[in-house]
Coordinates of C-alpha atoms and ligand atoms in Angstrom, one line a residue:
M1 CA -0.6 -41.0 -0.9
S2 CA -3.5 -38.6 -1.2
V3 CA -3.5 -35.8 -3.7
R4 CA -3.2 -33.4 -0.8
N5 CA 0.1 -34.8 0.3
N6 CA 1.5 -34.5 -3.2
I7 CA 0.4 -31.0 -4.0
D8 CA 2.9 -29.2 -1.9
S9 CA 1.5 -28.4 1.5
V10 CA 2.8 -25.5 3.4
D11 CA 4.8 -26.3 6.5
S12 CA 6.5 -22.9 6.9
N13 CA 6.4 -19.4 5.4
V14 CA 8.4 -20.2 2.3
P15 CA 7.1 -21.1 -1.1
G16 CA 6.9 -24.8 -1.6
D17 CA 9.7 -26.8 -3.4
E18 CA 9.3 -26.2 -7.1
S19 CA 10.7 -29.6 -8.0
K20 CA 7.9 -31.4 -6.1
K21 CA 5.1 -29.6 -7.8
K22 CA 3.1 -31.7 -10.2
Q23 CA 1.2 -30.3 -13.1
Y24 CA -2.3 -30.5 -11.7
G25 CA -5.2 -28.8 -13.5
M26 CA -6.6 -25.5 -12.3
S27 CA -9.7 -27.0 -10.6
T28 CA -7.5 -29.4 -8.6
I29 CA -5.1 -26.6 -7.6
A30 CA -8.0 -24.4 -6.6
I31 CA -9.1 -27.0 -4.1
H32 CA -5.9 -28.6 -2.8
A33 CA -2.8 -26.5 -3.3
G34 CA -1.0 -25.5 -0.1
S35 CA -3.2 -27.5 2.3
R36 CA -3.2 -31.0 3.8
P37 CA -4.9 -32.6 6.8
D38 CA -3.6 -31.2 10.1
P39 CA -0.7 -33.5 11.1
T40 CA -1.7 -33.5 14.8
T41 CA -5.5 -33.8 14.7
G42 CA -6.2 -35.0 11.2
A43 CA -8.6 -32.0 10.7
H44 CA -9.3 -32.1 7.0
E45 CA -10.2 -28.4 6.6
T46 CA -7.4 -25.9 7.0
P47 CA -7.6 -24.6 10.6
I48 CA -7.9 -20.9 11.4
Y49 CA -4.7 -20.3 13.3
N50 CA -5.9 -17.5 15.5
T51 CA -2.6 -16.9 17.1
T52 CA -0.3 -13.8 17.0
A53 CA 2.9 -15.6 17.9
Y54 CA 4.6 -19.0 17.8
A55 CA 6.7 -20.6 20.6
F56 CA 10.4 -21.0 19.8
E57 CA 12.1 -24.4 20.4
D58 CA 15.0 -22.7 22.2
S59 CA 17.1 -19.5 22.1
E60 CA 19.2 -20.6 19.2
H61 CA 16.1 -21.4 17.1
A62 CA 14.7 -18.0 18.0
S63 CA 17.8 -16.1 16.8
E64 CA 18.0 -18.2 13.6
L65 CA 14.4 -17.3 12.8
F66 CA 15.1 -13.6 13.5
N67 CA 18.2 -13.7 11.2
L68 CA 16.2 -15.4 8.4
Q69 CA 18.7 -18.3 8.7
T70 CA 15.9 -20.7 9.1
F71 CA 12.2 -20.6 8.0
G72 CA 9.3 -20.8 10.4
Y73 CA 6.6 -18.7 12.0
V74 CA 7.5 -15.9 14.4
Y75 CA 4.7 -13.3 14.5
S76 CA 1.5 -13.1 12.5
R77 CA 2.1 -9.7 11.1
M78 CA 4.5 -11.4 8.7
T79 CA 3.4 -15.0 8.6
N80 CA 0.5 -17.2 9.7
P81 CA -0.2 -20.8 8.8
T82 CA -3.7 -20.2 7.5
V83 CA -2.5 -17.2 5.5
S84 CA 0.4 -19.3 4.1
V85 CA -2.0 -21.9 2.7
F86 CA -3.9 -19.1 0.9
E87 CA -0.6 -17.6 -0.4
E88 CA 0.6 -20.9 -1.8
R89 CA -2.8 -21.7 -3.4
V90 CA -3.0 -18.4 -5.3
A91 CA 0.7 -18.6 -6.2
Q92 CA 0.1 -22.0 -7.8
L93 CA -3.1 -20.8 -9.5
E94 CA -1.1 -18.0 -11.1
G95 CA 1.8 -20.3 -12.0
G96 CA 4.0 -18.1 -9.8
R97 CA 6.8 -18.9 -7.4
G98 CA 5.6 -17.2 -4.2
A99 CA 3.1 -14.8 -2.8
V100 CA 2.4 -12.3 0.0
A101 CA -1.2 -11.8 1.1
S102 CA -2.4 -8.5 2.4
A103 CA -5.4 -6.8 4.0
S104 CA -6.8 -5.5 0.7
G105 CA -6.0 -5.1 -3.0
H106 CA -4.8 -1.6 -2.4
A107 CA -2.4 -2.9 0.3
A108 CA -1.0 -5.4 -2.2
Q109 CA -0.3 -2.6 -4.7
F110 CA 1.3 -0.5 -1.9
L111 CA 3.6 -3.5 -0.9
A112 CA 4.7 -3.9 -4.5
A113 CA 5.5 -0.2 -4.9
V114 CA 7.3 0.2 -1.6
T115 CA 9.4 -2.8 -2.3
L116 CA 10.5 -1.5 -5.6
L117 CA 10.6 2.3 -5.3
E118 CA 12.9 4.7 -3.5
A119 CA 11.8 8.4 -3.0
G120 CA 12.3 10.1 -6.3
D121 CA 11.5 7.1 -8.4
E122 CA 8.8 6.9 -11.1
F123 CA 6.5 4.3 -12.7
I124 CA 4.1 4.2 -15.6
A125 CA 0.5 3.1 -15.3
S126 CA -2.4 2.5 -17.6
R127 CA -4.9 5.3 -17.1
N128 CA -7.7 2.6 -17.4
L129 CA -7.5 1.4 -13.9
Y130 CA -10.0 0.8 -11.0
G131 CA -10.8 4.4 -9.8
G132 CA -9.3 3.8 -6.4
S133 CA -6.0 2.8 -8.0
V134 CA -5.9 6.1 -10.1
T135 CA -6.4 8.0 -6.8
Q136 CA -3.8 5.9 -4.9
F137 CA -1.1 6.4 -7.7
G138 CA -2.0 9.9 -8.6
Q139 CA -2.7 11.5 -5.3
S140 CA -1.3 9.5 -2.4
F141 CA 1.9 8.0 -3.8
P142 CA 3.3 11.4 -4.7
K143 CA 3.4 12.2 -1.0
L144 CA 6.0 9.4 -0.7
G145 CA 8.1 10.8 -3.5
W146 CA 6.8 8.4 -6.2
K147 CA 5.7 9.8 -9.5
C148 CA 3.2 8.0 -11.7
H149 CA 2.9 8.7 -15.5
F150 CA -0.5 7.7 -16.7
V151 CA -0.9 6.6 -20.3
D152 CA -3.6 5.4 -22.7
P153 CA -2.8 1.6 -22.6
T154 CA -4.6 0.6 -25.8
D155 CA -1.5 1.5 -27.8
P156 CA 1.5 -0.3 -26.1
N157 CA 3.9 2.3 -27.6
N158 CA 2.5 4.8 -25.2
F159 CA 4.3 3.0 -22.4
E160 CA 7.6 3.2 -24.3
D161 CA 7.1 6.9 -25.0
A162 CA 6.6 7.6 -21.2
M163 CA 9.8 5.7 -20.2
T164 CA 12.4 7.7 -18.2
D165 CA 15.6 6.7 -16.4
K166 CA 13.8 6.8 -13.1
V167 CA 10.9 4.4 -14.1
K168 CA 11.1 1.1 -12.2
F169 CA 7.9 -0.6 -13.3
I170 CA 4.9 -0.6 -15.6
F171 CA 1.5 -1.2 -14.0
C172 CA -1.7 -2.2 -15.8
E173 CA -4.9 -4.2 -15.5
G174 CA -4.9 -6.9 -18.2
V175 CA -8.7 -6.7 -18.3
S176 CA -9.6 -3.1 -17.2
N177 CA -12.1 -2.1 -14.6
P178 CA -14.7 -1.0 -15.7
G179 CA -14.5 -0.6 -19.4
G180 CA -14.2 -4.1 -21.0
I181 CA -10.7 -3.1 -22.3
I182 CA -8.2 -5.8 -22.9
L183 CA -4.5 -4.9 -23.2
D184 CA -1.9 -6.5 -25.3
I185 CA 0.1 -7.7 -22.3
E186 CA 2.7 -9.6 -24.3
Q187 CA 3.7 -6.5 -26.1
I188 CA 3.7 -4.4 -23.0
A189 CA 5.9 -7.0 -21.3
E190 CA 8.4 -6.8 -24.2
I191 CA 8.7 -3.0 -23.7
A192 CA 9.2 -3.4 -20.0
N193 CA 11.8 -6.0 -20.6
K194 CA 13.6 -4.0 -23.2
H195 CA 14.0 -1.2 -20.7
G196 CA 15.0 -3.5 -17.8
V197 CA 11.9 -2.6 -15.7
L198 CA 9.3 -4.9 -14.2
L199 CA 5.7 -5.4 -15.5
I200 CA 3.1 -5.6 -12.7
V201 CA -0.4 -6.8 -13.8
D202 CA -3.5 -6.3 -11.7
N203 CA -5.3 -9.6 -12.6
T204 CA -8.4 -9.0 -10.5
L205 CA -10.9 -8.9 -13.3
A206 CA -9.7 -11.9 -15.2
S207 CA -8.6 -14.1 -12.3
P208 CA -6.0 -16.8 -13.0
Y209 CA -8.8 -19.0 -14.4
L210 CA -9.3 -16.8 -17.4
M211 CA -5.7 -15.5 -17.9
R212 CA -2.3 -16.0 -16.3
P213 CA -0.2 -12.9 -16.9
F214 CA 3.1 -14.7 -16.2
E215 CA 2.6 -16.8 -19.3
W216 CA 2.7 -13.5 -21.3
G217 CA 5.8 -12.1 -19.6
A218 CA 4.6 -10.3 -16.5
D219 CA 6.9 -10.2 -13.5
L220 CA 4.4 -9.6 -10.7
V221 CA 0.7 -10.1 -10.3
V222 CA -1.5 -8.3 -7.9
H223 CA -5.1 -9.1 -7.0
S224 CA -7.9 -7.6 -5.0
T225 CA -9.0 -11.0 -3.7
T226 CA -12.0 -9.1 -2.4
K227 CA -13.4 -9.7 -5.8
F228 CA -13.5 -13.0 -7.9
I229 CA -10.9 -15.0 -5.9
G230 CA -12.9 -14.7 -2.7
G231 CA -16.0 -14.4 -4.9
H232 CA -18.8 -13.9 -2.4
G233 CA -18.5 -10.3 -1.4
N234 CA -17.8 -11.1 2.2
T235 CA -14.0 -10.6 2.8
M236 CA -11.5 -7.9 2.0
G237 CA -8.1 -9.1 0.9
G238 CA -5.2 -8.8 -1.6
I239 CA -2.3 -10.7 -2.8
L240 CA 1.1 -10.0 -4.5
V241 CA 2.5 -12.9 -6.6
E242 CA 6.0 -13.2 -7.9
S243 CA 6.8 -15.0 -11.2
G244 CA 10.1 -16.5 -10.1
N245 CA 11.8 -15.3 -13.3
I246 CA 13.1 -11.9 -12.4
D247 CA 16.7 -11.3 -13.1
W248 CA 17.7 -8.6 -10.6
S249 CA 21.4 -8.7 -11.7
R250 CA 20.7 -7.2 -15.1
N251 CA 20.9 -3.6 -13.9
D252 CA 21.2 -1.5 -10.7
K253 CA 17.7 -0.2 -10.7
Y254 CA 16.6 -2.1 -7.6
P255 CA 19.1 -1.5 -4.8
G256 CA 16.6 -2.8 -2.2
M257 CA 16.8 -6.2 -3.8
T258 CA 20.5 -6.3 -4.7
K259 CA 22.3 -4.3 -1.9
P260 CA 23.0 -5.7 1.6
D261 CA 20.1 -5.1 4.1
D262 CA 21.4 -3.8 7.4
A263 CA 18.4 -5.0 9.3
Y264 CA 19.3 -8.6 8.4
H265 CA 23.0 -8.5 9.0
G266 CA 23.8 -7.5 5.4
L267 CA 22.0 -10.3 3.6
T268 CA 21.0 -9.5 0.0
F269 CA 17.5 -10.6 -0.9
S270 CA 18.1 -11.4 -4.5
E271 CA 21.1 -13.6 -3.7
T272 CA 20.0 -15.2 -0.5
F273 CA 16.5 -16.1 -1.7
G274 CA 16.9 -16.3 -5.5
D275 CA 13.7 -16.8 -7.4
F276 CA 11.5 -15.9 -4.4
G277 CA 13.7 -12.9 -3.3
F278 CA 11.0 -10.4 -4.0
T279 CA 8.4 -12.3 -2.0
M280 CA 10.8 -12.4 1.0
K281 CA 11.6 -8.7 0.7
A282 CA 8.0 -7.7 0.4
R283 CA 7.1 -9.8 3.4
M284 CA 10.1 -9.4 5.7
V285 CA 10.6 -5.7 5.1
A286 CA 7.4 -4.1 3.6
L287 CA 4.8 -6.1 5.4
R288 CA 6.9 -6.1 8.6
D289 CA 7.3 -2.3 8.6
Y290 CA 4.0 -1.1 7.3
G291 CA 1.8 -3.9 8.6
P292 CA -1.2 -4.3 6.2
T293 CA -1.6 -8.0 7.1
L294 CA -4.3 -10.4 6.0
N295 CA -5.9 -11.9 9.2
P296 CA -6.3 -15.7 9.4
T297 CA -10.1 -15.6 9.5
A298 CA -10.1 -13.6 6.3
A299 CA -7.6 -16.0 4.7
W300 CA -9.9 -18.9 5.6
N301 CA -12.9 -17.2 4.0
L302 CA -10.9 -16.5 0.9
L303 CA -9.8 -20.2 0.8
Q304 CA -13.4 -21.3 0.9
G305 CA -14.1 -19.0 -2.0
V306 CA -11.2 -19.9 -4.2
E307 CA -12.0 -23.6 -4.2
T308 CA -14.9 -22.8 -6.6
L309 CA -13.1 -20.2 -8.6
P310 CA -13.1 -22.2 -11.9
L311 CA -16.8 -23.1 -11.6
R312 CA -17.9 -19.6 -10.7
M313 CA -15.8 -17.9 -13.3
Q314 CA -17.1 -20.0 -16.1
R315 CA -20.7 -19.3 -15.0
H316 CA -20.0 -15.6 -14.6
C317 CA -18.6 -15.4 -18.1
D318 CA -21.4 -17.5 -19.7
N319 CA -24.1 -15.2 -18.1
A320 CA -22.2 -12.0 -19.0
Q321 CA -22.0 -13.1 -22.6
M322 CA -25.7 -13.6 -22.8
V323 CA -26.5 -10.4 -20.9
A324 CA -24.2 -8.4 -23.2
E325 CA -25.8 -9.8 -26.3
W326 CA -29.2 -9.1 -25.0
L327 CA -28.4 -5.5 -24.0
E328 CA -26.7 -4.8 -27.4
K329 CA -30.1 -5.3 -29.1
H330 CA -32.1 -3.2 -26.6
P331 CA -33.4 0.1 -28.1
K332 CA -32.6 2.2 -24.9
V333 CA -29.0 1.0 -24.9
T334 CA -26.6 3.1 -27.0
W335 CA -23.5 0.9 -26.8
V336 CA -22.2 -2.2 -24.9
S337 CA -18.5 -2.5 -24.2
Y338 CA -17.9 -6.2 -23.7
P339 CA -15.0 -8.0 -25.4
G340 CA -17.1 -11.0 -26.1
L341 CA -19.1 -9.1 -28.6
K342 CA -17.9 -8.9 -32.2
S343 CA -18.6 -5.1 -32.1
S344 CA -15.9 -4.6 -29.4
P345 CA -12.6 -3.2 -30.5
F346 CA -11.1 -5.7 -28.0
Y347 CA -12.7 -8.8 -29.5
E348 CA -9.5 -10.1 -31.1
L349 CA -7.4 -9.5 -28.0
G350 CA -10.1 -11.2 -26.0
Q351 CA -9.8 -14.3 -28.2
K352 CA -6.1 -14.4 -27.7
Y353 CA -5.8 -13.7 -24.0
L354 CA -9.2 -14.9 -22.6
P355 CA -10.2 -18.0 -24.6
K356 CA -12.5 -19.4 -21.8
G357 CA -14.6 -16.3 -21.4
K358 CA -14.3 -12.6 -21.4
G359 CA -15.0 -11.8 -17.7
A360 CA -18.2 -10.6 -16.0
V361 CA -17.6 -6.9 -15.5
F362 CA -18.5 -4.6 -18.3
T363 CA -20.2 -1.3 -19.1
F364 CA -22.9 -0.1 -21.4
G365 CA -24.3 3.3 -22.3
I366 CA -27.9 4.3 -21.6
K367 CA -29.9 6.8 -23.7
G368 CA -30.5 9.9 -21.6
G369 CA -27.1 10.1 -19.9
F370 CA -26.6 10.7 -16.1
D371 CA -30.3 10.9 -15.2
A372 CA -31.3 7.8 -17.1
G373 CA -28.3 6.0 -15.5
T374 CA -29.4 6.8 -12.0
K375 CA -33.1 6.1 -12.8
L376 CA -32.2 2.6 -14.2
I377 CA -30.3 1.8 -11.1
D378 CA -33.1 2.8 -8.8
C379 CA -35.6 0.6 -10.7
L380 CA -33.5 -2.6 -10.6
E381 CA -34.7 -5.1 -8.0
L382 CA -32.6 -8.2 -8.3
H383 CA -29.4 -6.3 -9.0
S384 CA -27.7 -4.8 -5.9
H385 CA -26.5 -1.2 -6.2
L386 CA -23.1 -1.1 -4.6
A387 CA -19.4 -0.4 -5.2
N388 CA -18.1 -3.9 -5.6
I389 CA -17.5 -6.5 -8.3
G390 CA -16.9 -10.2 -8.5
D391 CA -19.7 -11.3 -6.2
T392 CA -21.9 -14.3 -6.8
K393 CA -24.8 -11.7 -6.9
S394 CA -25.4 -9.4 -9.9
L395 CA -24.2 -5.9 -9.0
V396 CA -24.8 -2.6 -10.7
L397 CA -23.1 0.8 -10.4
H398 CA -23.1 4.2 -11.9
P399 CA -19.4 5.0 -11.9
A400 CA -19.7 8.8 -12.6
S401 CA -21.7 9.4 -9.4
T402 CA -19.8 6.9 -7.2
T403 CA -16.4 5.2 -7.6
H404 CA -15.0 7.7 -10.2
R405 CA -16.5 10.7 -8.4
Q406 CA -13.1 12.0 -7.1
L407 CA -11.7 12.1 -10.6
S408 CA -11.8 15.1 -12.9
D409 CA -14.2 15.0 -15.9
E410 CA -11.2 14.4 -18.2
Q411 CA -9.9 11.6 -16.0
R412 CA -13.4 10.1 -15.8
I413 CA -13.9 9.9 -19.5
G414 CA -10.3 8.6 -19.9
A415 CA -11.1 5.9 -17.4
G416 CA -14.3 4.9 -19.2
A417 CA -16.6 6.4 -16.6
A418 CA -18.6 9.1 -18.6
P419 CA -22.0 10.2 -17.3
D420 CA -24.0 7.7 -19.4
V421 CA -22.0 4.7 -18.4
V422 CA -23.6 1.9 -16.3
R423 CA -21.3 -0.9 -14.9
L424 CA -22.5 -4.4 -14.4
S425 CA -20.8 -7.2 -12.5
V426 CA -22.9 -10.2 -13.8
G427 CA -23.5 -12.7 -11.1
I428 CA -24.1 -16.5 -11.2
E429 CA -27.9 -16.4 -10.7
D430 CA -30.2 -17.8 -13.4
V431 CA -29.5 -15.7 -16.5
E432 CA -33.2 -15.4 -17.3
D433 CA -33.8 -13.7 -14.0
I434 CA -30.9 -11.3 -14.5
I435 CA -32.2 -10.3 -18.0
A436 CA -35.8 -10.0 -16.8
D437 CA -34.7 -7.6 -14.1
L438 CA -32.8 -5.4 -16.6
D439 CA -35.8 -5.6 -18.9
Q440 CA -38.3 -4.3 -16.4
A441 CA -36.0 -1.5 -15.2
L442 CA -35.1 -0.3 -18.7
A443 CA -38.9 -0.2 -19.5
Q444 CA -39.3 2.4 -16.7
V445 CA -36.5 4.7 -17.9
Ligands
PLP501 C1 -11.3 -3.4 -6.1 C2 -10.1 -3.3 -6.9 C3 -8.8 -2.9 -6.4 C4 -8.7 -2.5 -4.9 O1 -8.9 -3.6 -4.1 P1 -9.4 -3.5 -2.6 O2 -9.4 -5.0 -2.2 O3 -10.7 -2.9 -2.6 O4 -8.4 -2.7 -1.9 C5 -7.7 -2.9 -7.2 N1 -7.8 -3.2 -8.5 C6 -9.0 -3.6 -9.1 C7 -9.0 -4.0 -10.5 C8 -10.1 -3.7 -8.3 O5 -11.3 -4.1 -8.9

């Protein structure tokens, strides 16, 4: 039997059988999990199933599918075979039980929130988040009746201090965009657990290659797969992964999981689907009703990307470490915030949580503030100036004038995006060329 047949291929829209999963290494999972040669044609590569719907065997089969009494494909807003392979692959990379892919990272965050929150509910989030997440949580979610308490995440006690009866989850980025901040996820998970609420970790910047939040007590992981998982800057996507260890019965905070659902003849997601109940609810209610679906072509692009995640991530980290060390010695650079540097306050946490490398996205301060920052960016030739990270290509951005523009000055500084801050996403080119480009641009500032 080939590896592919052993590594849990996806035949329907349910997560694979846990007992059949072997303990393969991360590089093997990145290439094989969830896929197998097409049973009809033998096609070795996962086909792009460009279909919206799937023919039923007969009327009884159709009604069983609609009642969730049997698993199978009905309509591609909820499930599609190409997308399923991608979901299973990322779930296994994270060491999770199941996953729901979505049109973007923001859509994955929305699916998580809408599955857990009722109007009037609250949650606590790190204030050191991707700028778009601060806006989503702080400005758009309140319109749905969800309140977010932002806290400084570098002291885990701040999460505890912000806890209220209405809080349903804590949300943080283990490695924060953009500041090179690493959080003590294990401690934050303990606080969440103590209060009977879930911990959701946005693992976009680390990727499962560098860190697996479930191993430190997280309950759900979200990704912008637009970034390192896809890895080539060509496809938008997101994913929401469930650990499989959530005990819904410990309190009555999540009626959507534990109370009968009228739309499905009174079934209860936590009871009927057990350790992948959240995945089923997020898919068969949130994705069904709000519709931010990942399309099969995008899923296929992301599958191509994820195959080389371990190789790319290691190179990204090795290059970033060298660039950070070089910048730290440059006279026009005031500070470098990279957890792989001994000067970083997050050096120790980096050693604990990210032993293989400290990621590829970090910031540094340039002498001369706002004007020097924009001048540097205009002088760079190899680096692309754009609002993305996690591409094979080296990218540069001035957050204060772009991604963090909508925030107030106070929020900007809080999120590590002050006027002198330059953000790099170090690519996988030859590191000598990356450094030479920075060198010539700094010389002109
Ligand atoms: C980009 C990003 C997001 C949002 O993802 P999209 O795919 O752009 O919707 C969320 N979190 C982090 C850390 C990001 O970098």
